[in-house]
Amino acid sequence: MRKMQLLQLLADGRFHSGEALGQKLGIGRSAIWKALRQITSAGLELHAVPGKGYRLAQSIELLDAEKIAQHLSSNAQETLKQLDILSTVDSTNTYLSQNWEQHKGVCAVLAETQTQGRGRRGKPWVSPLASNLYLSVSWPLDLSPSQLGGLSLVIALSLRQALARFIRSDKLKIKWPNDIYHDGIKLAGVLTEMRGESTGPYRAIMGFGVNVNMAQTTQVDIDQAWTDVQSVIGKAVSRNQIAAALLNQLSLDIPHYCEHGLAAFAQEWRRWDYLHQQAVVVDASPRMLSGRACGIDENGCLLLETSQGERLSLHSGEVSLRLEKTSNV
Ligand code: BTN
């Protein structure tokens, strides 16, 4: 907690003396040092200059429910029944998965850091402090199980559209099923999970991880090439505004999908499909397939034309794939 209070004071990027920090927080020198160490071991870069004090290498904007609310559309305000901001959590998806039966309507949670952030296919999602967006949304649904595959594609389109407000680039694409790439490098990912019975009330827990300002953190260990919003556009960007843009887009797209299905998004998908007509290698264990990606079917499965001339529909839960010419998974 002290770490977060201290971070709040240092967020402006200016120098603060150890004494002033101690006074403001009502704690002694050694407690300040301990909290400063926690900030640096969380990966944020601190400058310490004798006679001046401490400052962050760059100013940061912490997550703020009021700032998010200011940028929400009236539609999103009506849709969203709860918005929680946490300093730290194991995983925002896990947080919303617990007690999901008690949630009323659509709920969202954001965290400054995750200790056990989860990616697709059991991979960890590296979640450095106060650098990126870790946002999960719990949404009650009345869709048939066959419509769920389409949903995860549609929310990737929502995320792409939200990011396009900040990154105005045709290079912002979606790699099936729901990775966001910029110029061929991963920028953001989505983890969708279901809670409840397909026959009864159930919810989609949709977790969005967006690299916003990875570069400011000193310790990042990710097993694939990545980029972040700030590096792409070359200036600082507000995580609160990105969160609001995404919530606005979801509150338009999800009801539209529930009413009109994937066909209503097919044209948009074709436009932003990173794999379109690309040669790909697919790990469909125990089979390895290679062929050409030919868009999606009406359920959101990837259509693959194999080198042997077979035409296959691949379900996202069952396969992982990469472009034939790169090693990016
Ligand atoms: C992927 O590309 O593998 C999906 C990454 C999803 C990460 C987000 S961060 C917020 C939410 N909480 C998690 O533990 N995972 C998702």
Coordinates of C-alpha atoms and ligand atoms in Angstrom, one line a residue:
M1 CA 0.0 0.0 0.0
R2 CA 2.8 2.4 0.9
K3 CA 4.4 1.6 -2.4
M4 CA 1.2 2.9 -4.2
Q5 CA 1.0 6.0 -2.0
L6 CA 4.6 6.8 -2.7
L7 CA 4.0 6.2 -6.4
Q8 CA 1.1 8.6 -6.3
L9 CA 3.5 11.3 -4.9
L10 CA 6.2 10.5 -7.5
A11 CA 3.8 10.2 -10.4
D12 CA 4.5 13.8 -11.5
G13 CA 8.1 12.9 -12.5
R14 CA 9.5 15.7 -10.4
F15 CA 12.2 15.5 -7.6
H16 CA 10.9 14.9 -4.1
S17 CA 13.3 14.8 -1.1
G18 CA 13.2 11.8 1.1
E19 CA 12.3 14.0 4.0
A20 CA 9.3 15.6 2.2
L21 CA 8.1 12.2 1.1
G22 CA 8.4 10.9 4.7
Q23 CA 6.5 13.8 6.0
K24 CA 3.7 13.5 3.5
L25 CA 3.2 9.8 4.2
G26 CA 3.9 10.1 8.0
I27 CA 6.7 7.5 7.9
G28 CA 10.4 7.4 8.6
R29 CA 13.4 7.3 6.3
S30 CA 13.8 3.5 6.4
A31 CA 10.2 2.9 5.5
I32 CA 10.6 5.4 2.6
W33 CA 13.7 3.5 1.4
K34 CA 11.8 0.2 1.6
A35 CA 8.9 1.5 -0.5
L36 CA 11.3 3.1 -3.0
R37 CA 13.0 -0.3 -3.3
Q38 CA 9.7 -1.9 -3.9
I39 CA 9.0 0.6 -6.8
T40 CA 12.4 -0.2 -8.4
S41 CA 12.0 -3.9 -8.0
A42 CA 8.6 -3.7 -9.6
G43 CA 10.6 -2.5 -12.7
L44 CA 10.0 1.3 -12.6
E45 CA 13.1 3.4 -13.2
L46 CA 13.9 5.9 -10.4
H47 CA 16.6 8.6 -10.4
A48 CA 18.2 9.4 -7.0
V49 CA 20.2 12.7 -7.0
P50 CA 22.0 13.8 -3.8
G51 CA 20.6 17.1 -2.6
K52 CA 17.5 16.9 -4.8
G53 CA 15.9 13.6 -3.9
Y54 CA 14.1 11.0 -6.0
R55 CA 12.1 11.1 -9.2
L56 CA 10.6 8.7 -11.7
A57 CA 12.5 8.5 -15.0
Q58 CA 9.2 9.7 -16.5
S59 CA 5.9 10.9 -15.1
I60 CA 3.1 8.5 -15.0
E61 CA -0.7 8.7 -14.9
L62 CA -2.1 6.2 -12.4
L63 CA -5.4 4.5 -13.1
D64 CA -8.4 6.6 -12.0
A65 CA -12.0 5.7 -12.1
E66 CA -13.1 9.3 -12.3
K67 CA -10.9 10.0 -15.3
I68 CA -12.2 6.9 -17.0
A69 CA -15.8 7.9 -16.2
Q70 CA -15.2 11.3 -17.8
H71 CA -14.4 9.7 -21.1
L72 CA -17.2 7.1 -21.1
S73 CA -20.0 7.5 -23.6
S74 CA -23.6 7.7 -22.2
N75 CA -24.2 4.2 -23.7
A76 CA -21.2 2.8 -21.8
Q77 CA -22.2 4.6 -18.6
E78 CA -25.6 3.0 -18.8
T79 CA -24.1 -0.5 -19.6
L80 CA -21.4 -0.5 -16.9
K81 CA -22.7 -1.3 -13.4
Q82 CA -19.4 -1.5 -11.6
L83 CA -15.9 -0.3 -12.2
D84 CA -13.1 -1.4 -9.8
I85 CA -9.6 -0.1 -9.8
L86 CA -7.0 -2.3 -7.9
S87 CA -3.4 -1.6 -7.1
T88 CA -2.4 -5.2 -7.3
V89 CA -4.2 -8.5 -8.0
D90 CA -3.3 -12.0 -9.1
S91 CA -5.2 -11.6 -12.3
T92 CA -8.1 -9.3 -13.2
N93 CA -9.8 -12.3 -15.0
T94 CA -9.5 -14.4 -11.8
Y95 CA -10.8 -11.6 -9.7
L96 CA -14.0 -11.3 -11.8
S97 CA -14.3 -15.1 -12.1
Q98 CA -14.6 -15.3 -8.3
N99 CA -18.2 -14.6 -7.1
W100 CA -19.4 -14.1 -10.6
E101 CA -22.9 -15.2 -9.6
Q102 CA -23.2 -12.1 -7.4
H103 CA -22.3 -9.6 -10.1
K104 CA -25.1 -7.4 -11.3
G105 CA -25.0 -6.5 -15.0
V106 CA -21.7 -5.7 -16.7
C107 CA -18.7 -5.2 -14.3
A108 CA -15.1 -4.1 -15.1
V109 CA -11.9 -4.2 -13.2
L110 CA -8.5 -2.7 -13.9
A111 CA -5.2 -3.2 -12.0
E112 CA -1.9 -1.4 -11.9
T113 CA -0.1 -4.7 -11.8
Q114 CA -0.9 -8.4 -11.8
T115 CA 1.1 -11.0 -9.9
Q116 CA -0.2 -13.9 -12.0
G117 CA -1.4 -12.4 -15.2
R118 CA -2.6 -15.1 -17.6
G119 CA -2.3 -15.2 -21.4
R120 CA -3.9 -17.7 -23.8
R121 CA -2.9 -21.3 -23.8
G122 CA -1.6 -21.2 -20.2
K123 CA 1.1 -18.7 -20.9
P124 CA 1.9 -16.0 -18.3
W125 CA 1.1 -12.4 -19.1
V126 CA 3.9 -10.2 -17.9
S127 CA 2.3 -7.3 -16.0
P128 CA 4.7 -4.6 -14.8
L129 CA 3.5 -1.9 -12.5
A130 CA 1.7 1.2 -13.7
S131 CA 2.9 0.7 -17.3
N132 CA 0.2 -1.1 -19.2
L133 CA -3.5 -1.8 -19.3
Y134 CA -4.8 -4.9 -17.5
L135 CA -8.6 -4.7 -17.9
S136 CA -11.2 -7.4 -17.5
V137 CA -14.9 -7.2 -18.2
S138 CA -17.6 -9.6 -16.9
W139 CA -20.6 -9.6 -19.2
P140 CA -23.8 -11.7 -18.8
L141 CA -24.7 -13.4 -22.0
D142 CA -27.5 -15.2 -23.6
L143 CA -25.7 -16.7 -26.6
S144 CA -25.5 -20.3 -27.8
P145 CA -22.2 -22.1 -27.3
S146 CA -21.6 -22.0 -31.1
Q147 CA -21.7 -18.1 -30.9
L148 CA -18.9 -17.9 -28.4
G149 CA -16.1 -18.3 -30.9
G150 CA -17.4 -15.3 -32.8
L151 CA -17.6 -13.2 -29.7
S152 CA -13.8 -13.5 -29.1
L153 CA -13.2 -12.2 -32.6
V154 CA -15.7 -9.4 -32.2
I155 CA -14.1 -8.1 -29.0
A156 CA -10.7 -8.2 -30.7
L157 CA -12.2 -5.9 -33.3
S158 CA -13.5 -3.7 -30.4
L159 CA -10.0 -3.5 -29.0
R160 CA -8.5 -2.7 -32.4
Q161 CA -11.1 0.0 -33.0
A162 CA -10.4 1.5 -29.5
L163 CA -6.6 1.5 -30.1
A164 CA -7.1 3.0 -33.5
R165 CA -8.3 6.2 -31.8
F166 CA -4.7 6.6 -30.5
I167 CA -2.8 4.8 -33.2
R168 CA -4.0 6.0 -36.5
S169 CA -2.5 3.3 -38.7
D170 CA -3.5 0.7 -41.2
K171 CA -0.7 -1.4 -39.7
L172 CA -2.9 -2.1 -36.7
K173 CA -4.2 -5.6 -37.4
I174 CA -5.7 -8.6 -35.7
K175 CA -4.0 -12.0 -35.8
W176 CA -6.7 -14.6 -35.5
P177 CA -8.3 -15.2 -33.1
N178 CA -7.7 -12.1 -31.1
D179 CA -4.1 -10.8 -30.9
I180 CA -3.5 -7.2 -31.9
Y181 CA -0.4 -6.6 -33.9
H182 CA 1.2 -3.4 -35.1
D183 CA 3.4 -3.7 -38.1
G184 CA 3.7 -7.4 -37.5
I185 CA 4.6 -7.2 -33.8
K186 CA 2.3 -8.0 -30.9
L187 CA 0.8 -5.0 -29.1
A188 CA -2.1 -6.5 -27.1
G189 CA -4.0 -9.7 -26.4
V190 CA -7.3 -10.9 -25.2
L191 CA -8.2 -13.9 -22.9
T192 CA -11.8 -14.8 -22.9
E193 CA -13.2 -17.3 -20.3
M194 CA -16.7 -18.5 -19.5
R195 CA -18.4 -18.9 -16.2
G196 CA -21.7 -20.7 -15.6
E197 CA -23.7 -23.3 -17.6
S198 CA -24.3 -23.0 -21.3
T199 CA -27.9 -24.0 -20.4
G200 CA -28.4 -21.4 -17.7
P201 CA -27.2 -17.9 -16.9
Y202 CA -23.5 -17.5 -17.8
R203 CA -21.0 -14.8 -18.3
A204 CA -18.0 -14.0 -20.5
I205 CA -15.0 -12.8 -18.6
M206 CA -13.0 -10.9 -21.2
G207 CA -9.5 -9.9 -20.2
F208 CA -7.6 -7.3 -22.2
G209 CA -3.8 -6.8 -21.9
V210 CA -2.5 -3.8 -23.8
N211 CA 1.2 -2.8 -23.8
V212 CA 1.0 0.9 -23.3
N213 CA 4.4 2.0 -22.0
M214 CA 6.5 -1.1 -21.5
A215 CA 9.7 0.8 -22.3
Q216 CA 9.7 2.6 -19.0
T217 CA 10.0 -0.6 -17.0
T218 CA 13.4 -2.0 -16.7
Q219 CA 12.7 -5.7 -16.3
V220 CA 10.5 -7.3 -18.9
D221 CA 10.9 -10.9 -19.9
I222 CA 8.6 -11.9 -22.7
D223 CA 9.2 -14.8 -25.0
Q224 CA 8.0 -13.1 -28.2
A225 CA 8.6 -9.8 -30.0
W226 CA 6.4 -7.0 -28.5
T227 CA 5.7 -3.3 -29.0
D228 CA 3.7 -0.8 -27.0
V229 CA 1.4 2.1 -27.8
Q230 CA 3.8 4.8 -26.7
S231 CA 6.6 3.5 -28.9
V232 CA 4.3 3.3 -31.8
I233 CA 3.0 6.8 -31.6
G234 CA 6.1 8.4 -30.1
K235 CA 4.3 10.2 -27.2
A236 CA 2.7 9.5 -23.9
V237 CA -0.8 8.2 -23.9
S238 CA -3.4 8.0 -21.1
R239 CA -4.2 4.5 -20.0
N240 CA -7.5 5.9 -18.5
Q241 CA -8.5 7.1 -21.9
I242 CA -7.6 3.9 -23.6
A243 CA -9.7 2.0 -21.0
A244 CA -12.7 4.3 -21.6
A245 CA -12.4 4.0 -25.4
L246 CA -12.4 0.2 -25.1
L247 CA -15.4 0.2 -22.7
N248 CA -17.2 2.5 -25.1
Q249 CA -16.5 0.2 -28.1
L250 CA -17.5 -3.0 -26.2
S251 CA -20.8 -1.5 -25.1
L252 CA -21.6 -0.9 -28.8
D253 CA -20.2 -4.1 -30.3
I254 CA -21.3 -6.8 -27.9
P255 CA -25.0 -6.0 -28.0
H256 CA -24.7 -5.6 -31.9
Y257 CA -23.1 -9.0 -32.1
C258 CA -25.7 -10.6 -29.8
E259 CA -28.4 -9.2 -32.1
H260 CA -26.9 -9.6 -35.6
G261 CA -24.1 -12.3 -35.2
L262 CA -20.7 -12.4 -36.8
A263 CA -21.9 -11.7 -40.3
A264 CA -22.4 -8.0 -39.2
F265 CA -18.6 -7.8 -38.5
A266 CA -17.3 -10.0 -41.5
Q267 CA -16.3 -7.0 -43.7
E268 CA -14.5 -5.3 -40.8
W269 CA -12.7 -8.6 -40.0
R270 CA -11.6 -9.0 -43.6
R271 CA -10.2 -5.5 -43.6
W272 CA -8.0 -6.0 -40.5
D273 CA -7.2 -9.7 -40.8
Y274 CA -3.4 -9.9 -40.4
L275 CA -3.3 -13.5 -41.7
H276 CA -5.3 -12.9 -44.8
Q277 CA -3.9 -15.1 -47.6
Q278 CA -0.7 -15.5 -45.7
A279 CA 1.3 -18.8 -45.6
V280 CA 1.0 -20.1 -42.1
V281 CA 2.2 -23.0 -40.0
V282 CA -0.4 -24.4 -37.6
D283 CA 0.3 -26.5 -34.5
A284 CA -2.9 -28.7 -34.2
S285 CA -1.2 -31.3 -32.0
P286 CA -0.5 -34.0 -32.8
R287 CA -0.6 -32.6 -36.4
M288 CA 1.5 -29.9 -37.8
L289 CA -0.2 -28.2 -40.8
S290 CA 1.0 -25.7 -43.3
G291 CA -1.1 -23.8 -45.7
R292 CA -2.8 -20.6 -46.5
A293 CA -5.1 -18.6 -44.2
C294 CA -8.3 -17.9 -46.0
G295 CA -10.4 -15.8 -43.5
I296 CA -13.0 -17.1 -41.1
D297 CA -16.2 -19.1 -41.3
E298 CA -19.6 -18.1 -39.8
N299 CA -18.5 -19.4 -36.3
G300 CA -15.2 -17.6 -36.3
C301 CA -13.1 -20.6 -37.1
L302 CA -10.0 -20.0 -39.2
L303 CA -10.2 -21.4 -42.7
L304 CA -7.0 -23.1 -43.8
E305 CA -6.2 -24.3 -47.2
T306 CA -3.5 -26.9 -46.6
S307 CA -0.6 -27.5 -49.0
Q308 CA -2.3 -30.8 -49.8
G309 CA -5.4 -28.9 -51.0
E310 CA -7.6 -29.8 -47.9
R311 CA -9.9 -27.0 -46.6
L312 CA -10.1 -27.1 -42.8
S313 CA -12.0 -25.0 -40.2
L314 CA -9.8 -24.6 -37.2
H315 CA -11.1 -23.8 -33.7
S316 CA -9.1 -21.3 -31.8
G317 CA -9.0 -23.4 -28.6
E318 CA -7.3 -26.2 -30.4
V319 CA -4.4 -24.7 -32.4
S320 CA -1.6 -22.2 -32.3
L321 CA -0.2 -20.7 -35.4
R322 CA 2.5 -18.5 -36.9
L323 CA 3.3 -17.0 -40.2
E324 CA 5.5 -19.3 -42.2
K325 CA 8.2 -16.6 -42.6
T326 CA 8.5 -15.6 -38.9
S327 CA 9.1 -17.3 -35.6
N328 CA 6.4 -15.2 -33.8
V329 CA 3.7 -17.4 -32.2
Ligands
BTN1 C1 -2.8 -13.4 -24.8 O1 -2.5 -12.7 -25.8 O2 -2.2 -14.4 -24.5 C2 -3.9 -12.9 -23.9 C3 -3.4 -11.9 -22.8 C4 -4.5 -11.4 -21.9 C5 -3.9 -10.7 -20.8 C6 -5.0 -10.0 -20.0 S1 -4.3 -8.8 -18.8 C7 -5.9 -8.6 -18.1 C8 -6.5 -10.0 -18.0 N1 -6.0 -10.7 -16.8 C9 -5.3 -11.7 -17.1 O3 -4.7 -12.5 -16.3 N2 -5.2 -11.9 -18.4 C10 -5.9 -10.9 -19.1

